[in-house]
Amino acid sequence: MIRKTRGGAKSAQDKKVATAPDLPEVSVSDDGDVRYLHLGTPWVQGSMRIRDPFDIDLEYVQRMMGWLLFADPAEVPRMHAMQLGLGAGAITKFCHKKLRMKTTAIELNPQVLAVCRSWFKLPPDSSALQVVLADAAVEIQKPEWHGTVDALAVDLYDHEAAAPVLDSAEFYADCRNLLTEDGIMTVNLFGRSSSFDKSLDQMAQAFGEDALWAFRPTREGNTVVLAQRTPRVLQGGELDVACDQVQARWDLNTTRWAKVFVPARDAEAGSTLAKVKARIEKINRGQTLDTDA
């Protein structure tokens, strides 16, 4: 999730799907060529460009693919990607269709899966693609997943988008257990009440400080953190080369990645600055500020 839809979102075109009483209502809205997924609120839980359904639309979701900087391109199709929290399926579709990886997603809400299949071009399950309807915290503890995941994407938020639903040292230790020796976890950190530093502390307990990297926050305030099972560093020009390679091979916009990819603790100051800038932009646009934003 990244922001609330404003202005151009066409509420008259909303498609709503009923959910179980204890799960938020799932709805879809279109704004021009972009389709958004919502969970009972205006907060965007995922998006898709209708004309390019297997590309990644949102900037922070593109950065969730930052693990590719450390990957051998020839080996990527032999790897296994897992996404915790399906959202609009952008990461799952990209890994399955564009990267040709074995891909697994774990999603709690069956209506999210139904909407992704109906409105977001998510392909049906196959030998190469599987969506597991389960509580991610429980599912990832199963031994059959341990040591099998090369790229783990964690983007778990509730309908209020206030803070990560799972954000403990124990949870991140379970995530680490999923990874192969060279595996990497990427996590989206965003929210009105979440603490970036606290989340890093939890990850550091599971992975170690030297295994944590991050992109400085997007304008909307999303900070993507990378946690490596085996710590590795891209020295000097290696990062520039890797960014160019990812963009050329998979058409991800990595133009600024080398400038904003830093040790995770260094991204914290940028996170605070991004929130301040976002509030100033809202004021300049004459928008009402949420008191807890």
XYZ file of C-alpha atoms in Angstrom:
293
model
C 0.000 0.000 0.000
C 1.189 3.468 -0.764
C -1.419 6.216 -0.550
C -5.076 7.107 -0.674
C -6.780 7.550 -4.010
C -7.802 11.161 -4.538
C -9.433 13.301 -7.169
C -9.447 11.217 -10.324
C -10.516 7.884 -8.859
C -13.955 7.114 -10.302
C -16.046 5.881 -7.401
C -18.973 5.187 -9.730
C -16.860 2.478 -11.320
C -16.013 0.745 -8.024
C -16.532 -2.998 -8.058
C -17.168 -4.422 -4.589
C -16.932 -8.026 -3.485
C -18.464 -9.239 -0.228
C -16.098 -10.899 2.240
C -16.406 -12.921 5.407
C -17.577 -10.810 8.375
C -14.123 -10.670 9.961
C -12.345 -9.648 6.748
C -12.495 -6.221 5.059
C -14.603 -5.639 1.981
C -12.624 -5.851 -1.248
C -13.222 -3.241 -3.946
C -11.674 -2.142 -7.217
C -11.556 1.337 -8.760
C -10.321 2.552 -12.138
C -8.587 5.881 -12.749
C -7.808 6.188 -16.433
C -5.535 3.286 -17.407
C -4.779 2.331 -13.802
C -6.815 -0.097 -11.713
C -6.591 -0.045 -7.899
C -7.355 -2.609 -5.223
C -8.857 -1.448 -1.889
C -9.761 -3.249 1.320
C -12.756 -1.320 2.566
C -11.002 2.083 2.625
C -9.570 4.561 0.063
C -6.053 3.241 0.827
C -4.465 1.639 -2.211
C -3.474 -1.970 -1.550
C -2.189 -2.538 -5.078
C -2.509 -1.353 -8.662
C -2.203 -2.427 -12.279
C -1.869 -0.602 -15.571
C -4.732 -2.104 -17.543
C -2.822 -2.082 -20.833
C 0.279 -3.675 -19.257
C -1.098 -6.062 -16.624
C 2.165 -7.931 -16.023
C 4.346 -4.852 -15.519
C 4.792 -3.286 -12.083
C 3.048 0.071 -11.766
C 3.988 1.463 -8.346
C 7.522 2.697 -7.679
C 7.898 1.034 -4.304
C 6.742 -2.318 -5.733
C 9.422 -2.052 -8.398
C 11.936 -1.564 -5.586
C 10.651 -4.757 -3.960
C 12.469 -6.422 -6.868
C 15.777 -4.996 -5.613
C 17.013 -8.507 -4.858
C 17.672 -8.787 -8.608
C 20.711 -6.550 -8.085
C 22.416 -9.509 -6.399
C 21.185 -12.236 -8.756
C 22.829 -13.947 -11.707
C 20.327 -13.249 -14.530
C 20.878 -16.690 -16.033
C 19.872 -18.315 -12.749
C 16.701 -16.292 -12.106
C 14.333 -18.649 -14.016
C 15.553 -21.505 -11.810
C 14.728 -19.625 -8.613
C 11.666 -19.636 -6.367
C 9.849 -16.406 -5.457
C 7.349 -16.113 -2.611
C 5.044 -13.196 -1.797
C 3.393 -12.783 1.614
C 0.246 -10.751 1.059
C -1.035 -10.959 -2.510
C -2.309 -7.383 -2.866
C -3.145 -6.838 -6.526
C -0.702 -9.596 -7.461
C 1.888 -7.332 -9.092
C 4.940 -9.097 -7.655
C 3.503 -12.569 -8.160
C 2.580 -11.830 -11.785
C 5.933 -10.208 -12.543
C 7.929 -13.096 -11.078
C 5.780 -15.662 -12.866
C 5.358 -13.992 -16.262
C 8.402 -11.737 -16.668
C 11.073 -13.546 -14.655
C 9.758 -17.058 -15.439
C 10.283 -18.139 -11.836
C 8.495 -20.734 -9.792
C 6.186 -18.465 -7.802
C 4.160 -18.863 -4.615
C 1.892 -16.338 -2.901
C 0.320 -16.669 0.547
C -2.896 -14.724 1.081
C -5.364 -14.764 3.981
C -8.431 -13.314 2.261
C -10.054 -15.562 -0.393
C -11.832 -12.560 -1.903
C -8.505 -10.863 -2.616
C -7.553 -13.924 -4.640
C -10.920 -13.928 -6.429
C -10.585 -10.245 -7.329
C -7.003 -10.724 -8.550
C -8.168 -13.510 -10.838
C -11.203 -11.551 -12.087
C -9.851 -7.993 -12.335
C -6.042 -8.085 -12.181
C -5.132 -10.810 -14.719
C -3.646 -13.194 -12.168
C -3.169 -16.517 -13.991
C -4.638 -19.743 -12.583
C -2.554 -22.060 -10.435
C -0.171 -24.342 -12.285
C 3.043 -26.257 -11.735
C 4.879 -22.907 -11.795
C 2.364 -20.735 -9.891
C 0.594 -21.437 -6.612
C -1.531 -19.220 -4.370
C -1.949 -20.632 -0.857
C -4.923 -19.358 1.145
C -3.539 -19.260 4.670
C -2.293 -17.100 7.521
C 1.249 -16.246 6.451
C 2.568 -16.317 10.025
C 1.447 -19.926 10.367
C 2.131 -21.139 6.834
C 5.780 -20.087 6.713
C 6.541 -22.170 9.797
C 5.844 -25.379 7.863
C 9.102 -27.293 7.278
C 8.364 -27.935 3.599
C 8.982 -24.250 2.804
C 12.239 -23.936 4.730
C 15.326 -23.256 2.642
C 13.345 -23.164 -0.616
C 12.802 -19.442 -1.295
C 15.300 -17.285 -3.199
C 13.261 -14.066 -3.236
C 10.760 -13.351 -0.462
C 8.495 -10.281 -0.718
C 6.726 -9.178 2.482
C 3.966 -6.574 2.157
C 1.474 -7.325 4.924
C -0.908 -4.531 5.930
C -4.479 -4.462 7.113
C -7.231 -2.344 5.570
C -6.185 0.738 7.571
C -2.570 0.573 6.285
C -1.366 1.865 9.642
C 1.537 -0.535 10.279
C 2.818 -3.960 9.211
C 0.549 -6.733 10.477
C 3.578 -8.949 11.179
C 6.672 -7.130 12.414
C 8.358 -9.129 15.182
C 11.820 -10.629 15.496
C 10.185 -14.054 15.639
C 8.330 -13.446 12.385
C 11.484 -12.262 10.605
C 13.361 -15.289 11.935
C 10.680 -17.480 10.336
C 11.163 -15.519 7.098
C 14.910 -16.104 7.259
C 14.291 -19.829 7.635
C 12.441 -19.786 4.302
C 15.463 -18.484 2.404
C 18.138 -20.349 0.521
C 21.728 -19.475 1.451
C 21.773 -16.647 -1.113
C 18.115 -15.768 -0.582
C 16.915 -12.210 0.047
C 13.799 -10.836 1.735
C 12.342 -7.486 0.688
C 9.917 -5.683 3.024
C 7.701 -2.662 2.471
C 7.645 -0.352 5.498
C 4.908 2.251 5.459
C 2.322 3.515 7.898
C 1.070 6.264 10.102
C 1.999 4.566 13.386
C 4.840 2.299 12.376
C 8.390 2.922 13.552
C 11.047 2.419 10.913
C 13.782 2.045 13.504
C 11.768 -0.464 15.520
C 11.139 -2.581 12.422
C 14.845 -2.550 11.600
C 15.637 -3.646 15.149
C 13.370 -6.660 14.708
C 14.953 -7.564 11.358
C 18.458 -7.095 12.738
C 17.744 -9.618 15.498
C 16.887 -12.192 12.843
C 19.333 -11.324 10.061
C 22.102 -9.196 11.602
C 22.841 -5.524 10.956
C 25.282 -6.169 8.107
C 22.595 -8.016 6.145
C 20.193 -5.055 5.973
C 19.989 -2.606 3.056
C 17.279 -0.190 2.018
C 16.111 2.201 -0.648
C 15.510 5.690 0.674
C 11.751 6.311 0.866
C 9.603 7.121 -2.116
C 7.773 10.432 -2.210
C 4.725 8.666 -0.770
C 6.733 7.351 2.187
C 7.342 3.703 1.294
C 10.746 2.408 2.359
C 11.796 -0.963 0.946
C 14.272 -2.897 3.083
C 16.373 -5.819 1.848
C 17.524 -8.520 4.296
C 20.064 -11.072 3.065
C 20.414 -14.607 4.395
C 24.136 -14.307 3.545
C 25.380 -10.693 3.745
C 26.843 -9.370 0.500
C 28.017 -5.949 -0.656
C 28.029 -4.414 -4.136
C 31.217 -2.366 -4.231
C 31.483 0.939 -6.089
C 30.743 0.481 -9.758
C 29.209 -2.970 -9.198
C 25.973 -1.354 -8.068
C 25.764 0.858 -11.174
C 26.400 -2.136 -13.417
C 23.797 -4.209 -11.614
C 21.194 -1.421 -11.902
C 21.820 -1.064 -15.633
C 21.586 -4.812 -16.098
C 18.252 -5.088 -14.277
C 16.742 -2.245 -16.293
C 17.975 -3.568 -19.632
C 16.908 -7.152 -18.996
C 13.586 -6.720 -17.190
C 12.532 -3.157 -18.000
C 12.395 -1.963 -14.394
C 13.149 1.721 -13.926
C 16.391 1.545 -11.949
C 17.703 4.963 -13.012
C 17.854 6.308 -9.445
C 18.422 3.071 -7.568
C 22.184 3.462 -7.137
C 21.689 6.923 -5.593
C 19.094 5.805 -3.045
C 20.296 2.294 -2.130
C 22.055 2.508 1.224
C 22.738 0.567 4.443
C 19.329 0.302 6.074
C 20.056 2.526 9.067
C 21.045 5.348 6.716
C 17.567 5.325 5.181
C 15.867 6.381 8.428
C 16.651 10.097 8.071
C 15.292 9.970 4.534
C 12.115 8.352 5.828
C 11.438 11.277 8.158
C 12.217 13.794 5.414
C 9.845 12.072 3.002
C 6.985 12.319 5.506
C 7.643 16.042 5.980
C 7.703 16.630 2.216
C 4.476 14.671 1.771
C 2.730 16.796 4.403
C 3.957 20.004 2.759
C 2.675 18.827 -0.619
C -0.744 18.110 0.893
C -0.866 21.599 2.388
C 0.141 23.153 -0.929
C -2.654 21.243 -2.643
C -5.128 22.442 -0.035
C -5.813 18.940 1.224
C -6.846 18.165 4.782
C -4.138 16.460 6.805
C -4.863 13.384 8.882
C -3.752 14.111 12.439
C -1.972 10.775 12.672
C -0.465 10.790 9.170
